[in-house]
Short mmCIF file of C-alpha atoms (C1' of nucleotides) in Angstrom, two decimals:
data_model
loop_
_atom_site.label_atom_id
_atom_site.label_comp_id
_atom_site.label_asym_id
_atom_site.label_seq_id
_atom_site.Cartn_x
_atom_site.Cartn_y
_atom_site.Cartn_z
CA MET A 438 93.01 83.45 28.45
CA THR A 439 94.57 81.83 31.47
CA ALA A 440 96.21 78.41 31.52
CA ASP A 441 96.92 78.41 35.23
CA PRO A 442 96.53 75.53 37.69
CA VAL A 443 93.14 74.16 38.74
CA PRO A 444 91.23 73.01 35.65
CA SER A 445 88.17 74.47 37.38
CA ARG A 446 85.20 72.84 39.03
CA ARG A 447 82.67 70.96 36.92
CA PRO A 448 80.48 68.15 38.21
CA GLY A 449 82.29 64.95 37.31
CA ALA A 450 85.33 65.97 39.37
CA ALA A 451 87.43 62.85 38.88
CA GLY A 452 88.31 61.84 35.35
CA ASP A 453 85.19 60.63 33.63
CA PRO A 454 85.01 61.35 29.89
CA VAL A 455 81.62 62.85 29.14
CA PRO A 456 80.56 65.43 31.78
CA VAL A 457 77.95 63.35 33.55
CA HIS A 458 74.44 62.49 32.34
CA ARG A 459 73.09 58.91 32.16
CA PRO A 460 73.00 56.73 29.03
CA GLY A 461 69.40 57.34 27.95
CA ALA A 462 68.10 57.28 24.37
CA ALA A 463 70.38 56.45 21.45
CA GLY A 464 72.56 59.26 20.09
CA ASP A 465 70.88 60.45 16.93
CA PRO A 466 72.49 63.48 15.27
CA VAL A 467 71.06 66.89 16.10
CA PRO A 468 68.51 65.82 18.71
CA VAL A 469 66.36 68.92 18.66
CA HIS A 470 67.73 72.04 17.01
CA ARG A 471 65.68 74.85 15.50
CA PRO A 472 61.95 74.79 16.10
CA GLY A 473 61.23 74.50 12.41
CA ALA A 474 59.07 77.39 11.23
CA THR A 475 58.15 79.74 14.04
CA GLY A 476 57.82 83.48 14.13
CA ASP A 477 61.06 85.20 15.05
CA PRO A 478 59.90 86.75 18.35
CA ALA A 479 59.68 84.52 21.38
CA PRO A 480 62.59 82.09 20.96
CA ALA A 481 60.32 79.30 22.18
CA ARG A 482 61.03 77.02 25.07
CA ARG A 483 62.30 73.73 23.83
CA SER A 484 62.96 70.75 26.00
CA ARG A 485 66.62 70.23 25.60
CA ARG A 486 67.48 68.04 28.55
CA HIS A 487 69.52 64.98 28.06
CA ASP A 488 71.40 65.71 24.89
CA PRO A 489 74.22 63.21 24.53
CA GLY A 490 76.83 64.24 22.01
CA ARG A 491 76.32 67.90 22.79
CA ARG A 492 79.91 68.22 23.90
CA ASP A 493 81.02 66.93 20.51
CA ARG A 494 78.77 69.32 18.69
CA LEU A 495 80.17 72.15 20.75
CA ILE A 496 83.66 71.29 19.60
CA ASP A 497 82.51 71.13 16.00
CA ALA A 498 80.90 74.52 16.41
CA THR A 499 84.13 75.83 17.90
CA LEU A 500 86.08 74.81 14.82
CA ARG A 501 83.54 76.53 12.62
CA VAL A 502 83.76 79.70 14.66
CA ILE A 503 87.57 79.69 14.63
CA ALA A 504 87.61 79.30 10.86
CA GLU A 505 85.10 82.08 10.47
CA ARG A 506 86.20 84.62 13.05
CA GLY A 507 89.63 83.55 14.18
CA VAL A 508 90.73 82.50 17.64
CA ALA A 509 90.51 86.10 18.81
CA GLY A 510 86.83 86.23 17.86
CA THR A 511 86.02 82.88 19.41
CA THR A 512 84.05 83.42 22.61
CA HIS A 513 81.80 81.34 24.76
CA ARG A 514 78.82 83.25 23.49
CA GLU A 515 79.80 82.89 19.85
CA ILE A 516 80.27 79.14 20.14
CA ALA A 517 77.02 78.73 22.01
CA ARG A 518 75.21 80.69 19.32
CA ALA A 519 76.80 78.62 16.55
CA ALA A 520 75.77 75.39 18.25
CA ASP A 521 72.37 76.76 19.26
CA VAL A 522 72.81 75.98 22.93
CA PRO A 523 72.47 78.24 25.98
CA LEU A 524 75.54 80.08 27.21
CA GLY A 525 75.52 78.26 30.52
CA SER A 526 76.06 75.01 28.67
CA MET A 527 79.59 76.10 27.84
CA THR A 528 80.79 76.32 31.41
CA TYR A 529 78.95 73.15 32.17
CA HIS A 530 80.81 71.10 29.58
CA PHE A 531 84.18 72.85 29.70
CA GLY A 532 86.20 74.26 32.53
CA SER A 533 87.49 77.21 30.57
CA LEU A 534 87.67 78.66 27.11
CA ASP A 535 91.25 77.47 26.76
CA GLU A 536 90.05 73.96 27.34
CA VAL A 537 87.55 74.27 24.50
CA LEU A 538 90.18 75.63 22.15
CA ALA A 539 92.70 72.95 23.00
CA GLU A 540 90.17 70.21 22.48
CA ALA A 541 88.96 71.67 19.21
CA PHE A 542 92.47 71.98 17.83
CA THR A 543 93.31 68.49 18.96
CA ARG A 544 90.37 67.11 17.08
CA HIS A 545 91.27 69.08 13.98
CA ALA A 546 94.89 67.95 14.08
CA GLU A 547 93.78 64.38 14.57
CA ALA A 548 91.58 64.52 11.48
CA ALA A 549 94.31 66.14 9.41
CA ALA A 550 96.87 63.55 10.47
CA LYS A 551 94.44 60.80 9.57
CA VAL A 552 94.17 62.09 6.02
CA PHE A 553 97.95 62.20 5.85
CA ASP A 554 98.21 58.61 7.00
CA GLU A 555 95.57 57.37 4.60
CA ARG A 556 96.99 59.06 1.55
CA LEU A 557 100.52 57.92 2.20
CA GLY A 558 99.54 54.52 3.50
CA ALA A 559 97.96 53.66 0.18
CA ALA A 560 101.22 54.17 -1.70
CA THR A 561 103.30 51.08 -2.37
CA ASP A 562 106.42 52.50 -3.97
CA ARG A 563 108.32 55.74 -4.08
CA ASP A 564 106.58 57.05 -7.19
CA GLY A 565 103.27 56.28 -5.63
CA ALA A 566 104.31 58.16 -2.52
CA ILE A 567 105.26 61.18 -4.57
CA GLU A 568 101.87 61.10 -6.25
CA ALA A 569 100.26 60.76 -2.86
CA VAL A 570 102.04 63.84 -1.56
CA ILE A 571 100.97 65.82 -4.59
CA THR A 572 97.37 64.73 -4.24
CA LEU A 573 97.44 65.49 -0.55
CA VAL A 574 98.64 69.03 -1.00
CA ARG A 575 96.63 69.82 -4.09
CA ASP A 576 93.30 68.31 -3.13
CA ASP A 577 93.16 67.93 0.62
CA LEU A 578 95.13 70.85 1.94
CA LEU A 579 94.50 73.50 -0.66
CA GLY A 580 91.07 72.15 -1.46
CA SER A 581 89.50 73.22 1.82
CA PRO A 582 90.26 76.84 2.65
CA ASP A 583 88.74 76.44 6.11
CA ASP A 584 91.30 73.85 7.11
CA LEU A 585 93.96 76.16 5.87
CA VAL A 586 92.80 79.03 8.03
CA LEU A 587 92.55 76.67 10.96
CA ALA A 588 96.14 75.62 10.46
CA VAL A 589 97.43 79.16 10.51
CA GLU A 590 95.30 80.00 13.51
CA LEU A 591 96.68 76.96 15.28
CA TYR A 592 100.22 78.01 14.55
CA VAL A 593 99.86 81.42 16.03
CA ALA A 594 97.92 80.15 19.02
CA ALA A 595 100.61 77.54 19.62
CA ALA A 596 103.27 80.21 19.67
CA ARG A 597 101.62 81.58 22.81
CA ASN A 598 100.01 78.60 24.51
CA PRO A 599 102.15 75.63 25.61
CA ALA A 600 99.20 73.25 25.71
CA LEU A 601 98.47 73.98 22.06
CA ARG A 602 102.11 73.68 21.20
CA ALA A 603 101.90 70.03 22.13
CA VAL A 604 99.07 69.64 19.64
CA THR A 605 101.10 71.24 16.87
CA GLN A 606 104.08 69.10 17.77
CA GLY A 607 102.06 65.93 17.60
CA TRP A 608 100.61 66.90 14.28
CA MET A 609 103.99 67.66 12.76
CA GLN A 610 105.46 64.50 14.17
CA ARG A 611 102.71 62.38 12.76
CA SER A 612 102.93 63.82 9.27
CA ARG A 613 106.68 63.44 9.29
CA ARG A 614 106.36 59.86 10.47
CA ALA A 615 104.00 59.16 7.59
CA LEU A 616 106.48 60.59 5.13
CA GLU A 617 109.27 58.53 6.64
CA ARG A 618 107.52 55.40 5.52
CA HIS A 619 108.63 56.27 2.01
CA PHE A 620 111.53 58.70 2.35
CA ASP A 621 114.61 59.00 4.53
CA PRO A 622 114.20 61.17 7.66
CA THR A 623 116.06 64.16 6.25
CA THR A 624 114.01 64.19 3.10
CA ALA A 625 110.85 63.68 5.11
CA ARG A 626 111.54 66.68 7.24
CA GLU A 627 112.40 68.85 4.29
CA VAL A 628 109.37 67.81 2.30
CA ASP A 629 107.20 68.49 5.30
CA ALA A 630 108.57 72.01 5.50
CA LEU A 631 108.15 72.51 1.78
CA ILE A 632 104.52 71.47 1.97
CA GLU A 633 103.96 73.87 4.84
CA GLY A 634 105.41 76.73 2.87
CA LEU A 635 103.51 75.94 -0.31
CA VAL A 636 100.25 75.77 1.56
CA LEU A 637 100.86 78.96 3.46
CA HIS A 638 101.89 80.90 0.39
CA SER A 639 98.93 79.69 -1.58
CA ALA A 640 96.63 80.51 1.25
CA LEU A 641 97.67 84.09 1.53
CA SER A 642 98.51 84.94 -2.03
CA THR A 643 96.06 86.73 -4.26
CA ASP A 644 97.79 84.84 -7.02
CA PRO A 645 97.66 81.29 -5.68
CA MET A 646 99.74 78.53 -7.17
CA THR A 647 98.11 76.35 -9.78
CA PRO A 648 97.87 72.59 -9.30
CA ASP A 649 100.58 72.20 -11.94
CA GLN A 650 102.90 74.49 -10.05
CA ILE A 651 102.32 72.52 -6.88
CA ARG A 652 103.14 69.33 -8.71
CA HIS A 653 106.23 70.88 -10.23
CA ALA A 654 107.62 72.08 -6.90
CA ILE A 655 107.17 68.75 -5.18
CA GLU A 656 108.49 66.68 -8.07
CA ARG A 657 111.48 68.89 -8.45
CA TYR A 658 112.37 68.31 -4.88
CA LEU A 659 111.70 64.59 -4.78
CA ARG A 660 112.93 63.36 -8.13
CA MET B 846 88.36 95.79 15.62
CA THR B 847 86.42 97.71 13.03
CA ALA B 848 87.74 98.75 9.63
CA ASP B 849 84.64 100.68 8.61
CA PRO B 850 84.44 104.04 6.86
CA VAL B 851 85.42 107.34 8.49
CA PRO B 852 89.03 107.07 9.69
CA SER B 853 87.83 109.02 12.73
CA ARG B 854 88.37 112.59 13.81
CA ARG B 855 91.87 113.61 14.81
CA PRO B 856 93.11 117.20 14.54
CA GLY B 857 94.92 117.42 11.22
CA ALA B 858 91.80 116.45 9.32
CA ALA B 859 93.19 116.78 5.78
CA GLY B 860 96.16 114.62 4.92
CA ASP B 861 99.17 115.91 6.81
CA PRO B 862 101.68 113.23 7.84
CA VAL B 863 102.54 113.84 11.49
CA PRO B 864 99.43 114.66 13.58
CA VAL B 865 100.08 118.33 14.15
CA HIS B 866 102.64 119.93 16.51
CA ARG B 867 105.17 122.57 15.44
CA PRO B 868 108.83 121.87 14.51
CA GLY B 869 110.42 122.75 17.85
CA ALA B 870 113.68 121.31 19.19
CA ALA B 871 115.67 118.68 17.27
CA GLY B 872 114.43 115.09 17.54
CA ASP B 873 116.72 113.38 20.02
CA PRO B 874 115.81 109.81 20.89
CA VAL B 875 113.75 109.19 24.02
CA PRO B 876 113.08 112.81 24.99
CA VAL B 877 112.08 112.21 28.58
CA HIS B 878 111.18 108.65 29.58
CA ARG B 879 111.44 107.25 33.10
CA PRO B 880 112.22 109.66 35.90
CA GLY B 881 115.47 107.88 36.69
CA ALA B 882 115.42 106.66 40.29
CA THR B 883 112.26 107.65 42.10
CA GLY B 884 110.24 105.85 44.69
CA ASP B 885 107.47 103.73 43.20
CA PRO B 886 104.49 105.64 44.65
CA ALA B 887 103.46 108.92 43.08
CA PRO B 888 104.15 108.41 39.37
CA ALA B 889 105.49 111.95 39.23
CA ARG B 890 104.25 114.63 36.92
CA ARG B 891 106.64 115.00 34.06
CA SER B 892 106.41 117.68 31.46
CA ARG B 893 105.95 115.74 28.32
CA ARG B 894 104.61 118.29 25.90
CA HIS B 895 106.07 118.58 22.49
CA ASP B 896 107.53 115.17 21.90
CA PRO B 897 108.35 114.81 18.22
CA GLY B 898 108.88 111.25 17.14
CA ARG B 899 106.42 109.97 19.68
CA ARG B 900 104.31 108.50 16.95
CA ASP B 901 107.30 106.52 15.76
CA ARG B 902 108.07 105.30 19.23
CA LEU B 903 104.48 104.20 19.60
CA ILE B 904 104.79 102.04 16.52
CA ASP B 905 108.00 100.53 17.84
CA ALA B 906 106.29 99.82 21.12
CA THR B 907 103.42 98.21 19.20
CA LEU B 908 105.79 95.79 17.51
CA ARG B 909 107.29 94.90 20.86
CA VAL B 910 103.87 94.26 22.34
CA ILE B 911 102.76 92.15 19.39
CA ALA B 912 105.87 90.01 19.65
CA GLU B 913 105.37 89.61 23.37
CA ARG B 914 101.62 89.20 23.70
CA GLY B 915 100.32 88.58 20.22
CA VAL B 916 97.91 90.68 18.20
CA ALA B 917 95.06 89.54 20.43
CA GLY B 918 96.84 90.93 23.48
CA THR B 919 97.76 94.20 21.84
CA THR B 920 95.56 96.94 23.25
CA HIS B 921 95.73 100.70 23.41
CA ARG B 922 96.57 100.47 27.09
CA GLU B 923 99.28 97.89 26.62
CA ILE B 924 101.00 99.89 23.91
CA ALA B 925 100.75 103.08 25.91
CA ARG B 926 102.28 101.32 28.90
CA ALA B 927 105.11 99.87 26.80
CA ALA B 928 105.91 103.29 25.37
CA ASP B 929 105.38 105.02 28.70
CA VAL B 930 102.86 107.52 27.37
CA PRO B 931 99.35 108.32 28.57
CA LEU B 932 96.45 106.36 27.13
CA GLY B 933 94.93 109.46 25.58
CA SER B 934 98.00 109.80 23.43
CA MET B 935 96.98 106.73 21.46
CA THR B 936 93.72 108.12 20.18
CA TYR B 937 95.44 111.40 19.53
CA HIS B 938 98.05 109.91 17.20
CA PHE B 939 95.98 107.14 15.65
CA GLY B 940 92.39 107.01 14.54
CA SER B 941 91.88 103.43 15.63
CA LEU B 942 93.67 100.37 16.87
CA ASP B 943 93.53 98.83 13.42
CA GLU B 944 95.41 101.81 12.11
CA VAL B 945 98.17 101.25 14.64
CA LEU B 946 98.44 97.59 13.77
CA ALA B 947 98.54 98.21 10.05
CA GLU B 948 101.23 100.81 10.40
CA ALA B 949 103.29 98.63 12.71
CA PHE B 950 103.13 95.66 10.41
CA THR B 951 103.97 97.82 7.43
CA ARG B 952 107.09 99.05 9.14
CA HIS B 953 108.09 95.54 10.11
CA ALA B 954 107.56 94.19 6.61
CA GLU B 955 109.52 97.08 5.19
CA ALA B 956 112.49 96.31 7.42
CA ALA B 957 112.34 92.61 6.64
CA ALA B 958 112.22 93.25 2.91
CA LYS B 959 115.20 95.55 3.20
CA VAL B 960 117.29 92.79 4.75
CA PHE B 961 116.21 90.50 1.93
CA ASP B 962 117.27 93.05 -0.67
CA GLU B 963 120.60 93.72 0.97
CA ARG B 964 121.59 90.09 1.37
CA LEU B 965 120.66 89.15 -2.16
CA GLY B 966 121.85 92.37 -3.71
CA ALA B 967 125.39 91.70 -2.53
CA ALA B 968 125.57 88.43 -4.45
CA THR B 969 127.19 88.55 -7.88
CA ASP B 970 126.68 85.02 -9.17
CA ARG B 971 124.38 82.10 -8.61
CA ASP B 972 126.57 80.44 -6.00
CA GLY B 973 126.81 83.69 -4.14
CA ALA B 974 123.05 84.00 -4.25
CA ILE B 975 122.63 80.53 -2.80
CA GLU B 976 125.01 81.43 0.02
CA ALA B 977 123.07 84.63 0.55
CA VAL B 978 119.81 82.73 0.89
CA ILE B 979 121.36 80.37 3.40
CA THR B 980 122.78 83.20 5.46
CA LEU B 981 119.47 85.01 5.31
CA VAL B 982 117.49 82.10 6.65
CA ARG B 983 120.02 80.87 9.15
CA ASP B 984 121.12 84.18 10.65
CA ASP B 985 118.48 86.78 9.96
CA LEU B 986 115.23 84.87 10.04
CA LEU B 987 115.95 82.16 12.56
CA GLY B 988 118.35 84.34 14.50
CA SER B 989 115.68 86.66 15.85
CA PRO B 990 112.75 84.76 17.31
CA ASP B 991 110.80 87.96 17.75
CA ASP B 992 110.71 88.57 14.02
CA LEU B 993 109.54 85.06 13.56
CA VAL B 994 106.63 85.47 15.91
CA LEU B 995 105.78 88.74 14.22
CA ALA B 996 105.69 87.03 10.86
CA VAL B 997 103.25 84.38 12.02
CA GLU B 998 101.12 86.96 13.76
CA LEU B 999 101.04 88.98 10.59
CA TYR B 1000 99.95 85.99 8.58
CA VAL B 1001 97.00 85.21 10.73
CA ALA B 1002 96.00 88.84 11.04
CA ALA B 1003 96.19 89.15 7.27
CA ALA B 1004 93.85 86.22 6.83
CA ARG B 1005 91.16 88.31 8.50
CA ASN B 1006 91.99 91.92 7.66
CA PRO B 1007 92.17 93.03 4.02
CA ALA B 1008 94.33 96.07 4.81
CA LEU B 1009 96.94 93.82 6.37
CA ARG B 1010 96.69 91.42 3.50
CA ALA B 1011 98.11 94.11 1.27
CA VAL B 1012 101.09 94.36 3.59
CA THR B 1013 101.69 90.63 3.44
CA GLN B 1014 101.32 90.66 -0.31
CA GLY B 1015 103.84 93.44 -0.70
CA TRP B 1016 106.29 91.67 1.51
CA MET B 1017 106.01 88.39 -0.38
CA GLN B 1018 106.24 90.16 -3.68
CA ARG B 1019 109.36 92.00 -2.68
CA SER B 1020 111.18 88.94 -1.42
CA ARG B 1021 110.25 87.05 -4.54
CA ARG B 1022 111.44 89.93 -6.70
CA ALA B 1023 114.77 89.86 -4.88
CA LEU B 1024 115.13 86.15 -5.53
CA GLU B 1025 114.27 86.66 -9.19
CA ARG B 1026 117.41 88.66 -9.63
CA HIS B 1027 119.30 85.39 -9.41
CA PHE B 1028 116.81 82.64 -10.20
CA ASP B 1029 114.04 82.10 -12.72
CA PRO B 1030 110.53 83.06 -11.52
CA THR B 1031 109.38 79.51 -10.89
CA THR B 1032 112.42 78.69 -8.82
CA ALA B 1033 112.11 81.99 -6.99
CA ARG B 1034 108.57 81.25 -5.98
CA GLU B 1035 109.37 77.75 -4.88
CA VAL B 1036 112.40 78.81 -2.89
CA ASP B 1037 110.36 81.49 -1.24
CA ALA B 1038 107.83 78.90 -0.14
CA LEU B 1039 110.56 76.56 1.04
CA ILE B 1040 112.07 79.29 3.18
CA GLU B 1041 108.67 80.03 4.68
CA GLY B 1042 108.19 76.41 5.61
CA LEU B 1043 111.66 75.97 7.05
CA VAL B 1044 111.27 79.03 9.20
CA LEU B 1045 107.84 78.07 10.41
CA HIS B 1046 108.83 74.54 11.26
CA SER B 1047 111.92 75.65 13.09
CA ALA B 1048 109.96 78.24 14.96
CA LEU B 1049 107.41 75.82 16.32
CA SER B 1050 109.47 72.70 16.69
CA THR B 1051 110.91 71.68 20.02
CA ASP B 1052 113.58 70.07 17.92
CA PRO B 1053 114.56 72.96 15.65
CA MET B 1054 116.62 72.41 12.55
CA THR B 1055 120.35 72.92 12.87
CA PRO B 1056 122.16 75.44 10.65
CA ASP B 1057 123.60 72.50 8.72
CA GLN B 1058 120.16 71.10 8.05
CA ILE B 1059 119.00 74.47 6.83
CA ARG B 1060 121.96 74.65 4.48
CA HIS B 1061 121.33 71.13 3.28
CA ALA B 1062 117.68 71.74 2.46
CA ILE B 1063 118.35 74.89 0.49
CA GLU B 1064 121.33 73.51 -1.38
CA ARG B 1065 119.49 70.37 -2.26
CA TYR B 1066 116.79 72.40 -3.84
CA LEU B 1067 118.97 74.89 -5.64
CA ARG B 1068 121.88 72.80 -6.87
"C1'" DT C 72 106.71 139.39 29.97
"C1'" DG C 73 101.91 138.25 29.52
"C1'" DG C 74 97.92 136.56 26.79
"C1'" DT C 75 96.20 133.26 23.63
"C1'" DC C 76 94.97 129.14 21.72
"C1'" DA C 77 96.67 124.88 19.47
"C1'" DT C 78 98.32 120.74 21.56
"C1'" DG C 79 98.07 116.85 24.36
"C1'" DC C 80 96.04 114.38 28.47
"C1'" DG C 81 92.82 112.42 32.23
"C1'" DT C 82 88.79 110.36 32.74
"C1'" DA C 83 84.44 108.32 31.93
"C1'" DC C 84 81.07 105.60 29.18
"C1'" DG C 85 78.89 101.73 27.02
"C1'" DA C 86 79.78 97.24 25.22
"C1'" DG C 87 81.27 92.66 25.50
"C1'" DC C 88 83.93 89.39 27.80
"C1'" DG C 89 84.74 84.91 31.06
"C1'" DT C 90 82.93 82.88 34.76
"C1'" DA C 91 80.03 81.69 39.01
"C1'" DC C 92 76.02 80.09 40.96
"C1'" DA C 93 71.05 79.76 42.46
"C1'" DC C 94 67.33 77.64 40.72
"C1'" DA C 95 64.11 75.22 37.31
"C1'" DT C 96 63.48 70.69 35.32
"C1'" DG C 97 62.41 66.19 34.28
"C1'" DA C 98 64.36 61.21 34.53
"C1'" DT C 99 64.63 57.75 38.11
"C1'" DG C 100 63.41 54.59 42.10
"C1'" DC C 101 59.74 53.21 44.96
"C1'" DG D 735 51.88 58.35 40.55
"C1'" DC D 736 54.86 60.76 43.38
"C1'" DA D 737 59.03 62.45 45.75
"C1'" DT D 738 63.81 63.16 45.02
"C1'" DC D 739 67.84 64.98 43.42
"C1'" DA D 740 71.35 64.97 39.64
"C1'" DT D 741 71.38 67.57 35.39
"C1'" DG D 742 71.33 71.61 32.74
"C1'" DT D 743 70.07 76.94 32.34
"C1'" DG D 744 69.31 81.83 33.06
"C1'" DT D 745 71.23 85.60 34.83
"C1'" DA D 746 74.29 88.67 37.05
"C1'" DC D 747 79.00 90.25 38.47
"C1'" DG D 748 83.45 92.18 37.97
"C1'" DC D 749 86.59 93.32 34.59
"C1'" DT D 750 88.90 95.15 30.43
"C1'" DC D 751 88.31 96.92 26.20
"C1'" DG D 752 88.02 100.96 22.39
"C1'" DT D 753 86.85 105.39 22.05
"C1'" DA D 754 85.07 110.28 22.99
"C1'" DC D 755 85.71 114.65 24.84
"C1'" DG D 756 86.26 118.64 28.17
"C1'" DC D 757 89.92 120.82 30.12
"C1'" DA D 758 94.87 121.72 31.69
"C1'" DT D 759 99.18 123.21 29.70
"C1'" DG D 760 102.92 125.53 27.94
"C1'" DA D 761 104.98 127.35 23.21
"C1'" DC D 762 104.59 131.35 20.61
"C1'" DC D 763 103.80 136.24 19.27
"C1'" DA D 764 103.62 140.91 20.36
#
DNA sequence: TGGTCATGCGTACGAGCGTACACATGATGC
DNA sequence: GCATCATGTGTACGCTCGTACGCATGACCA
């Protein structure tokens, strides 16, 4: 865990997006993966060269590992195992573990913000916006426990790592901005905080709030 | 990080509270500590036997380390260094690192709940209770950033560790109970969540809420 | 005061980590 | 079809971790 200078070596020194590799065949999902039905011993020697989209799959795998084992349990080896790629592939695609984490969290925050935008963008009046907020919390946020764990993990990681703090900031800003399309800035900020609290409490409570209770809390505040 | 069976060896096998050691001299704070003003080389050989209260100081040191480096950066060695005791002392007083963490968090939650009780216990009517909540959030929770970090760290640790989850549960329950002395259960729960969200947002925002904004949010909800 | 033994400490071990880097590999240009 | 060399992998290194355990130490009893 070091966020020092020098993003590390890596082939494509100057800023090209994907590490290197040429265009090649079209990017079908999961190019090779598990051999199919082989005996357990002898892990087999698969041709795995030229796998475009591997970097993306690595980030997906990272999010899965974080949700399952927490940031503390997220290692190069664990991610590589989850994505079924060799360990060396990690240092090839990413300069450091911090870089992987930051990119994974960025992607997650991006996706979450998108849901926020969509839900609230569909509303045309204030009542619709209130319904949208309720749906958002009840179905999207509380509906996927993995996302919830990811959020908490992101919070605590952000408390320590400035690069991640920027991600958290951006996320918060975007959700607040979405709320401001329907409510005044003060209300937006307060509702945002309320949502945060409701989600967190529900996530950690053995006696989680019911959908009706969620609805009640939000309506009480907004009406 | 293993929470398996067998709490480990340790001298006082059957359940005695403090590890072992006889009564001895009265428990003054910080029995020995740093030599005073010695040259850096040669760490000196201090007599350190018979140090009652060391276990307590280790837990205090643990909380300091967690606040400073996070749960992930909290190791036997780091705690021992912070408390200025030898590494071996850790395994002598605690069966495992998990045990240290659980005990530290329990103490922290206990202290936090006490503040909650005191603030709300002093209130005699509903308006007083609302003022108490505002003071609590503004001065006690947001006033000490360390506590705030500890809270978030506890949350994420609890998501993974069942023993810690009990601590979090107890804490939440106690703060809600305190609120219920002045508000109906539904309101109590919702206010509790609101507080959580306000604190979290303020903690992570580069643009933290002002005391007035805190007051506004709570009053809006409760009046 | 001197012997005894519970108390507390120094040190070492095996495991797992992030990262570096030499080399195998197979797509590309002739 | 073959030589070439960028692309991707296997492996090893140095480090820190949690934990175990043999032995030094000094408080207590006679």
